[in-house]
Amino acid sequence: MSAAPAALHRQLGVRHAVSLCVGMVIGAGIFKSTPIAAANVPSDWALLAVWVFGGAMSLAGALCFAELAAAFPDPGGDYFFLRKAYGAEAGFLFAWSRFAVIHTGSIALLAFSFGDYLAAIVDLGPYGSAGLAAATIVALAAVNLAGLRFGIGTQVALMYVVIGGLVCIGAAGVWLAVTGRPPDPRAQQPLLWSASSHDLALGPALVFVFLAYGGWSDAATLSAEMRDPQRGMKRALVLGMSIVTVLYVLVNWAFLRGLGHGGLAGSNAPGADLMRYAFGVLGELAIVTVVAVTSITSMNAILIAGSRTTYAAARDTESLYHLGRWHAERGTPYRALVAITIVALALVAFGTYTRGGFATMVEYLSPVYWLFLTMSGVALLVLRRRYPNADRPFRVPFYPLVPIVFIASSAYVLWSSIADVRAGAVAGVAVLLVGVALLLLLRALARRRPARAQ
């Protein structure tokens, strides 16, 4: 039960795990989350503190997932943990949510991020960003349906591209500070912050901050492949998440230094705006290229992983077998891939209709995403009690304080994502309820089959 599958080899050192951890967490979300987070806090220091807090809570969650992955190693990750702690129904709902909300919503928000940044240098018209987002999704789906995929070497190389982009943004802030240039006067505008002095709007800010830190749950599953599963995993996660947090704080400081708080909150593409102000058109083109490459790479990775998760879940569910088909010659789960593409395109249309784009997609996936992360945190407590004798090469330090803190912060972000009722959140919760109805239908059909057989 607690032994790692034969396919998992303990081959990762701390250096390799740190590199993979940073690469799994850092993505295009940081380039779009910062303005919305800035709009929900009253000062520069409050914004930087929110990003530090987000990094600390993400580290707490990663430590929890590292214990789960070390004790119950499985390629399914959190799907397997939820299923083991709560039963097959929870596993099915999580698989459904990944298909209909989390993976597809992430693809759509990355596509909007790509479109918005390109629109910063090219006039795409009122619907140009959405059109480009849809075209990008279709193109990537076609590439994957043809059996062509980026290799792991390409993915790792592109990881360093986005890290280099963040370092360049930080360098832009340092350059402006050294040369004594004030924040861009063209970007200055009043900060439309409406919260009272007793409410720092922490919840709405954290929804977008935690989005940028997303990916640590995947990074934590590396514990099953660490050479030193105890000290090595802890060192890798602490060092990896510290690097991410420092980069994110550096980027936000640079945005504040170059655009001002109000300018950052009002920017649709702060990276492009800052780099244009600091280094001219070439700087702007460079960061737009970084965002484009990062968005496309992340979307491609989600299409690959998401279609295979959907394929596996459909294969295990008799009534959904039509999605569990594999194209032998091209090596692709082609029906699952087409289904994910259709849902992602529908979400692009939805985001365009609400005129929220990126923000609508964050609202759409956040309630469902944080519901299952909260359940995963509780699963650690459940599985500790249910399987007290399971081999745990890595244990969460300061148990049960760290899991409880993570569960509380996740529940708070979950509440924040639904407290201010918006179209995106309503749609995301509604799609989750569709999954509940589908589960009940499948159970009813399963009960009727034996009766008919008799």
XYZ file of C-alpha atoms in Angstrom:
454
model
C 0.000 0.000 0.000
C 2.699 2.438 0.899
C 5.401 1.207 -1.399
C 6.045 3.143 -4.555
C 5.022 1.572 -7.813
C 7.805 -0.174 -9.698
C 7.726 2.515 -12.406
C 8.708 5.233 -9.912
C 12.479 5.393 -9.408
C 14.074 7.450 -6.656
C 16.354 9.390 -8.969
C 15.812 13.075 -8.161
C 18.294 15.090 -6.154
C 17.491 18.378 -4.430
C 18.806 20.428 -7.376
C 16.607 18.595 -9.885
C 13.545 18.808 -7.643
C 14.040 22.550 -7.053
C 14.251 23.148 -10.806
C 11.099 21.142 -11.477
C 9.244 22.744 -8.554
C 10.000 26.261 -9.814
C 9.073 25.276 -13.355
C 5.756 23.724 -12.310
C 4.680 26.784 -10.308
C 5.812 29.750 -12.411
C 3.579 30.388 -15.391
C 1.824 33.096 -17.342
C -0.653 33.781 -14.525
C 1.781 36.096 -12.734
C 1.692 38.512 -15.693
C -2.078 39.004 -15.364
C -2.820 38.418 -11.660
C -0.807 41.333 -10.312
C -3.078 44.209 -11.456
C -6.212 42.627 -9.978
C -4.449 41.870 -6.699
C -3.159 45.466 -6.582
C -6.681 46.815 -7.075
C -7.817 45.055 -3.889
C -5.193 46.296 -1.409
C -4.629 49.878 -0.225
C -0.835 50.226 -0.266
C 2.402 49.023 -1.834
C 3.479 47.241 1.352
C 0.137 45.501 1.659
C 0.473 44.188 -1.895
C 3.976 42.828 -1.288
C 2.847 41.286 2.025
C -0.016 39.486 0.256
C 2.445 37.898 -2.161
C 4.707 36.776 0.706
C 1.693 35.318 2.515
C 0.592 33.509 -0.635
C 4.035 31.946 -0.949
C 4.016 30.804 2.690
C 0.575 29.206 2.403
C 1.534 27.539 -0.867
C 4.576 26.060 0.854
C 2.341 24.732 3.646
C 0.110 23.082 1.046
C 3.103 21.640 -0.810
C 4.401 20.069 2.402
C 1.005 18.442 2.961
C 0.908 17.061 -0.572
C 4.501 15.853 -0.227
C 3.517 13.604 2.685
C 0.502 12.270 0.793
C 2.618 11.545 -2.288
C 5.354 9.874 -0.237
C 2.931 7.672 1.711
C 0.610 6.858 -1.197
C 2.616 7.304 -4.418
C 0.437 7.164 -7.494
C 0.537 8.937 -10.885
C -3.013 10.154 -10.205
C -1.787 12.553 -7.520
C -4.608 14.419 -5.777
C -7.202 12.352 -7.694
C -5.835 9.262 -5.950
C -5.646 10.965 -2.527
C -9.262 12.155 -2.716
C -10.474 8.763 -3.880
C -8.610 6.983 -1.076
C -9.849 9.381 1.608
C -13.475 9.878 0.531
C -14.317 7.116 -1.941
C -14.826 6.662 -5.668
C -17.541 9.341 -5.844
C -15.122 12.070 -4.751
C -12.598 10.829 -7.293
C -15.215 10.978 -10.055
C -16.264 14.528 -9.131
C -12.647 15.644 -9.095
C -12.041 14.090 -12.518
C -15.196 15.790 -13.810
C -14.098 19.131 -12.343
C -10.683 18.847 -13.947
C -12.321 18.198 -17.305
C -15.140 20.755 -17.185
C -13.705 23.482 -14.919
C -10.079 23.376 -13.804
C -8.151 22.255 -16.884
C -10.435 23.859 -19.441
C -10.737 27.075 -17.421
C -6.946 27.228 -17.139
C -6.577 26.799 -20.901
C -9.062 29.611 -21.517
C -7.446 32.035 -19.045
C -4.004 31.374 -20.525
C -5.404 32.007 -23.992
C -6.885 35.314 -22.804
C -3.544 36.224 -21.210
C -1.798 35.592 -24.531
C -4.383 37.638 -26.430
C -4.318 40.551 -23.986
C -0.530 40.885 -24.109
C -0.411 40.698 -27.892
C -3.143 43.338 -28.000
C -0.769 45.619 -26.085
C 1.417 45.936 -29.194
C -1.029 45.138 -32.016
C -4.510 46.582 -32.490
C -6.690 43.463 -32.579
C -10.041 45.240 -32.395
C -12.722 44.801 -29.703
C -12.881 41.001 -30.098
C -9.377 40.421 -31.399
C -8.036 39.071 -28.097
C -10.850 36.518 -27.837
C -10.457 35.523 -31.492
C -6.737 34.999 -31.015
C -7.406 32.987 -27.852
C -9.805 30.679 -29.692
C -7.473 30.291 -32.676
C -4.572 29.364 -30.402
C -6.614 26.660 -28.659
C -7.719 25.179 -31.994
C -4.150 25.210 -33.338
C -2.739 23.450 -30.270
C -5.528 20.868 -30.358
C -4.754 20.173 -34.025
C -1.065 19.707 -33.205
C -1.885 17.214 -30.457
C -4.467 15.369 -32.552
C -1.754 14.888 -35.166
C 0.364 13.182 -32.534
C 2.948 15.961 -32.325
C 3.974 17.125 -28.863
C 6.669 19.244 -27.323
C 9.277 17.031 -25.736
C 10.149 17.328 -22.060
C 13.436 18.989 -23.026
C 11.556 21.737 -24.839
C 9.225 22.230 -21.854
C 12.181 22.586 -19.471
C 13.964 25.003 -21.804
C 10.861 27.170 -22.074
C 10.597 27.156 -18.276
C 13.859 29.115 -18.203
C 12.418 31.569 -20.726
C 9.677 32.671 -18.325
C 12.078 32.802 -15.378
C 14.338 34.988 -17.502
C 11.346 37.203 -18.270
C 10.627 37.693 -14.559
C 14.276 38.520 -13.907
C 14.196 41.094 -16.728
C 11.117 42.740 -15.196
C 12.930 42.896 -11.859
C 15.955 44.368 -13.635
C 13.712 47.022 -15.179
C 12.615 48.099 -11.706
C 16.218 48.184 -10.487
C 17.258 50.223 -13.556
C 14.532 52.784 -12.914
C 15.526 53.026 -9.255
C 19.247 53.411 -10.019
C 18.639 56.082 -12.657
C 16.181 57.884 -10.390
C 13.317 57.874 -12.899
C 9.865 58.293 -11.344
C 6.951 55.948 -12.121
C 5.646 56.333 -15.657
C 3.519 59.523 -15.591
C 1.397 58.192 -18.476
C 0.341 55.205 -16.332
C -0.683 57.232 -13.317
C -4.335 57.103 -12.326
C -6.228 57.170 -9.044
C -6.488 53.849 -7.244
C -10.144 52.894 -7.332
C -10.030 50.995 -4.044
C -13.472 50.897 -2.507
C -12.954 48.737 0.582
C -13.339 50.352 4.004
C -10.380 50.913 6.286
C -11.436 47.861 8.302
C -11.577 45.538 5.291
C -8.404 45.154 3.292
C -10.170 43.065 0.633
C -7.665 40.323 1.390
C -9.882 37.544 0.042
C -10.313 38.862 -3.520
C -6.599 39.669 -3.689
C -5.620 36.193 -2.494
C -7.813 34.511 -5.119
C -5.553 35.947 -7.829
C -2.326 35.678 -5.825
C -2.886 31.986 -5.103
C -3.722 31.434 -8.778
C -0.217 32.598 -9.707
C 1.243 30.129 -7.182
C -0.789 27.269 -8.641
C 1.203 24.188 -9.579
C 2.724 23.368 -6.214
C 0.318 20.434 -5.854
C 1.970 18.838 -8.884
C 5.446 19.723 -7.641
C 4.792 18.005 -4.303
C 4.184 14.655 -6.017
C 7.917 14.558 -6.789
C 8.441 13.218 -3.256
C 7.826 9.692 -4.567
C 10.949 10.028 -6.744
C 13.374 11.742 -4.350
C 16.637 10.005 -3.455
C 16.314 11.384 0.072
C 12.521 11.400 0.608
C 12.783 13.014 4.067
C 15.277 15.856 4.143
C 15.583 16.125 0.358
C 11.904 16.812 -0.289
C 11.674 19.368 2.505
C 14.762 21.183 1.257
C 13.549 21.112 -2.342
C 10.106 22.485 -1.521
C 11.365 25.170 0.877
C 14.070 26.304 -1.545
C 11.862 26.031 -4.633
C 8.911 27.930 -3.164
C 11.280 30.512 -1.664
C 12.728 31.174 -5.123
C 9.227 31.543 -6.582
C 8.150 33.882 -3.774
C 11.254 36.067 -4.152
C 10.715 36.309 -7.921
C 7.036 37.201 -7.483
C 7.771 39.850 -4.857
C 10.561 41.246 -7.058
C 8.216 41.467 -10.058
C 5.506 43.223 -8.046
C 8.040 45.670 -6.592
C 9.240 46.419 -10.129
C 5.667 46.990 -11.315
C 5.046 49.370 -8.422
C 8.355 51.143 -9.063
C 7.687 51.643 -12.766
C 3.906 52.083 -12.930
C 2.831 53.161 -9.461
C 0.071 51.463 -7.496
C -2.763 53.022 -9.459
C -0.996 52.430 -12.768
C -0.439 48.751 -11.922
C -4.060 48.266 -10.828
C -5.316 49.807 -14.062
C -2.962 48.027 -16.452
C -4.154 45.239 -18.735
C -0.571 44.148 -19.516
C 1.740 45.472 -16.772
C 4.779 43.563 -18.012
C 4.546 45.164 -21.449
C 3.838 48.609 -19.980
C 6.822 48.475 -17.610
C 9.295 47.128 -20.162
C 8.219 49.752 -22.723
C 8.763 52.525 -20.173
C 12.148 51.180 -19.031
C 13.675 49.896 -22.276
C 11.467 51.077 -25.123
C 9.743 49.054 -27.832
C 12.357 46.282 -27.831
C 11.762 45.643 -24.131
C 8.018 45.534 -24.714
C 8.389 43.078 -27.605
C 10.673 40.877 -25.502
C 8.211 40.496 -22.622
C 5.248 39.965 -24.953
C 7.237 37.164 -26.564
C 7.906 35.641 -23.137
C 4.198 35.756 -22.228
C 3.243 34.272 -25.588
C 5.722 31.410 -25.316
C 4.782 30.726 -21.687
C 1.054 30.754 -22.378
C 1.316 28.451 -25.376
C 3.649 26.055 -23.558
C 1.376 25.895 -20.496
C -1.734 25.416 -22.616
C -0.048 22.603 -24.509
C 0.985 20.887 -21.263
C -2.568 21.124 -19.890
C -4.016 19.738 -23.120
C -1.649 16.766 -22.902
C -2.231 16.042 -19.207
C -5.923 16.988 -19.170
C -6.902 14.813 -22.106
C -5.168 11.835 -20.558
C -6.852 12.365 -17.181
C -10.233 12.554 -18.929
C -9.414 9.462 -20.986
C -8.466 7.460 -17.875
C -11.571 8.511 -15.927
C -13.859 7.787 -18.899
C -12.192 4.410 -19.449
C -12.966 3.482 -15.837
C -16.594 4.644 -16.132
C -18.605 2.328 -18.333
C -21.279 4.882 -19.220
C -18.638 7.369 -20.487
C -16.644 4.849 -22.498
C -16.978 6.913 -25.692
C -14.477 9.428 -24.271
C -12.113 6.623 -23.317
C -10.888 5.921 -26.849
C -7.215 5.958 -27.825
C -5.832 6.558 -31.305
C -3.238 3.772 -31.579
C -1.302 5.166 -34.544
C -1.026 8.763 -33.312
C -0.800 7.920 -29.629
C -3.495 10.359 -28.511
C -6.765 10.110 -26.540
C -8.430 11.842 -29.462
C -12.033 11.988 -28.239
C -11.069 13.344 -24.826
C -8.838 15.904 -26.554
C -11.678 17.065 -28.799
C -14.037 17.282 -25.813
C -11.600 19.425 -23.812
C -11.075 21.691 -26.807
C -14.820 22.222 -27.258
C -15.303 23.097 -23.569
C -12.314 25.481 -23.604
C -13.701 27.261 -26.680
C -17.092 27.564 -24.986
C -15.371 29.165 -21.986
C -13.578 31.648 -24.257
C -16.999 32.581 -25.644
C -18.344 32.902 -22.090
C -15.436 35.109 -21.012
C -15.958 37.278 -24.077
C -19.675 37.605 -23.363
C -19.059 38.752 -19.770
C -16.271 41.061 -21.006
C -14.173 39.780 -18.143
C -11.895 37.459 -20.110
C -9.035 36.438 -17.822
C -10.793 37.591 -14.633
C -13.971 35.678 -15.508
C -11.976 32.486 -15.982
C -10.312 32.935 -12.582
C -13.757 33.415 -11.030
C -15.008 30.341 -12.909
C -12.374 27.873 -11.745
C -11.461 29.249 -8.285
C -14.424 27.942 -6.201
C -14.084 24.418 -7.562
C -10.282 24.443 -7.430
C -10.154 25.583 -3.808
C -12.948 23.236 -2.754
C -10.882 20.230 -3.794
C -7.636 21.671 -2.388
C -9.392 22.129 0.964
C -10.641 18.544 0.765
C -7.101 17.377 -0.060
C -5.776 19.109 3.057
C -8.408 17.387 5.185
C -7.530 14.107 3.422
C -4.089 14.256 5.033
C -5.714 14.217 8.480
C -8.131 11.449 7.439
C -5.439 9.192 5.991
C -3.123 9.721 8.968
C -5.877 8.355 11.202
C -7.107 5.650 8.815
C -3.660 4.284 7.937
C -1.504 4.987 11.017
C 1.000 2.254 10.143
C 1.573 3.288 6.524
C 5.194 3.955 5.639
C 5.667 7.725 5.513
C 9.178 8.560 4.282
C 8.268 12.244 4.575
C 6.082 13.743 7.299
C 4.729 17.268 7.464
C 6.715 19.249 10.056
C 4.802 20.682 13.008
C 1.844 18.345 12.400
C -1.086 19.048 12.763
C -0.461 22.818 12.819
C 0.776 23.113 9.203
C -2.153 21.113 7.706
C -4.675 23.051 9.788
C -3.209 26.397 8.683
C -3.315 25.256 5.062
C -6.905 24.002 5.371
C -7.992 27.272 7.004
C -6.325 29.431 4.333
C -7.777 27.275 1.528
C -11.259 27.472 3.037
C -10.880 31.257 3.327
C -9.921 31.603 -0.333
C -12.791 29.267 -1.253
C -15.204 31.493 0.641
C -13.711 34.634 -0.906
C -14.154 33.212 -4.405
C -17.913 32.783 -3.913
C -18.776 35.529 -1.394
C -18.862 38.236 -4.044
C -21.242 36.502 -6.432
C -20.121 36.927 -10.029
C -21.106 35.271 -13.285
C -17.907 33.233 -13.499
C -18.232 31.776 -9.999
C -21.912 30.958 -10.515
C -21.076 29.146 -13.756
C -18.244 27.164 -12.141
C -20.395 26.005 -9.227
C -23.228 25.159 -11.633
C -20.909 22.953 -13.705
C -19.797 21.171 -10.522
C -23.457 20.508 -9.695
C -23.902 19.083 -13.186
C -21.150 16.642 -12.249
C -23.062 15.705 -9.076
C -26.210 15.107 -11.146
C -24.201 13.014 -13.621
C -22.781 10.949 -10.767
C -26.268 10.277 -9.386
C -27.463 9.304 -12.860
C -24.585 6.886 -13.372
C -25.245 5.292 -9.974
C -28.934 4.886 -10.830
C -28.058 3.262 -14.158
C -25.597 0.936 -12.435
C -28.295 -0.232 -9.988
C -30.743 -0.909 -12.810
C -28.395 -3.087 -14.852
C -28.238 -5.994 -12.339
C -32.015 -5.906 -12.003
C -32.408 -6.189 -15.787
C -29.859 -8.987 -15.913
C -31.950 -11.009 -13.445
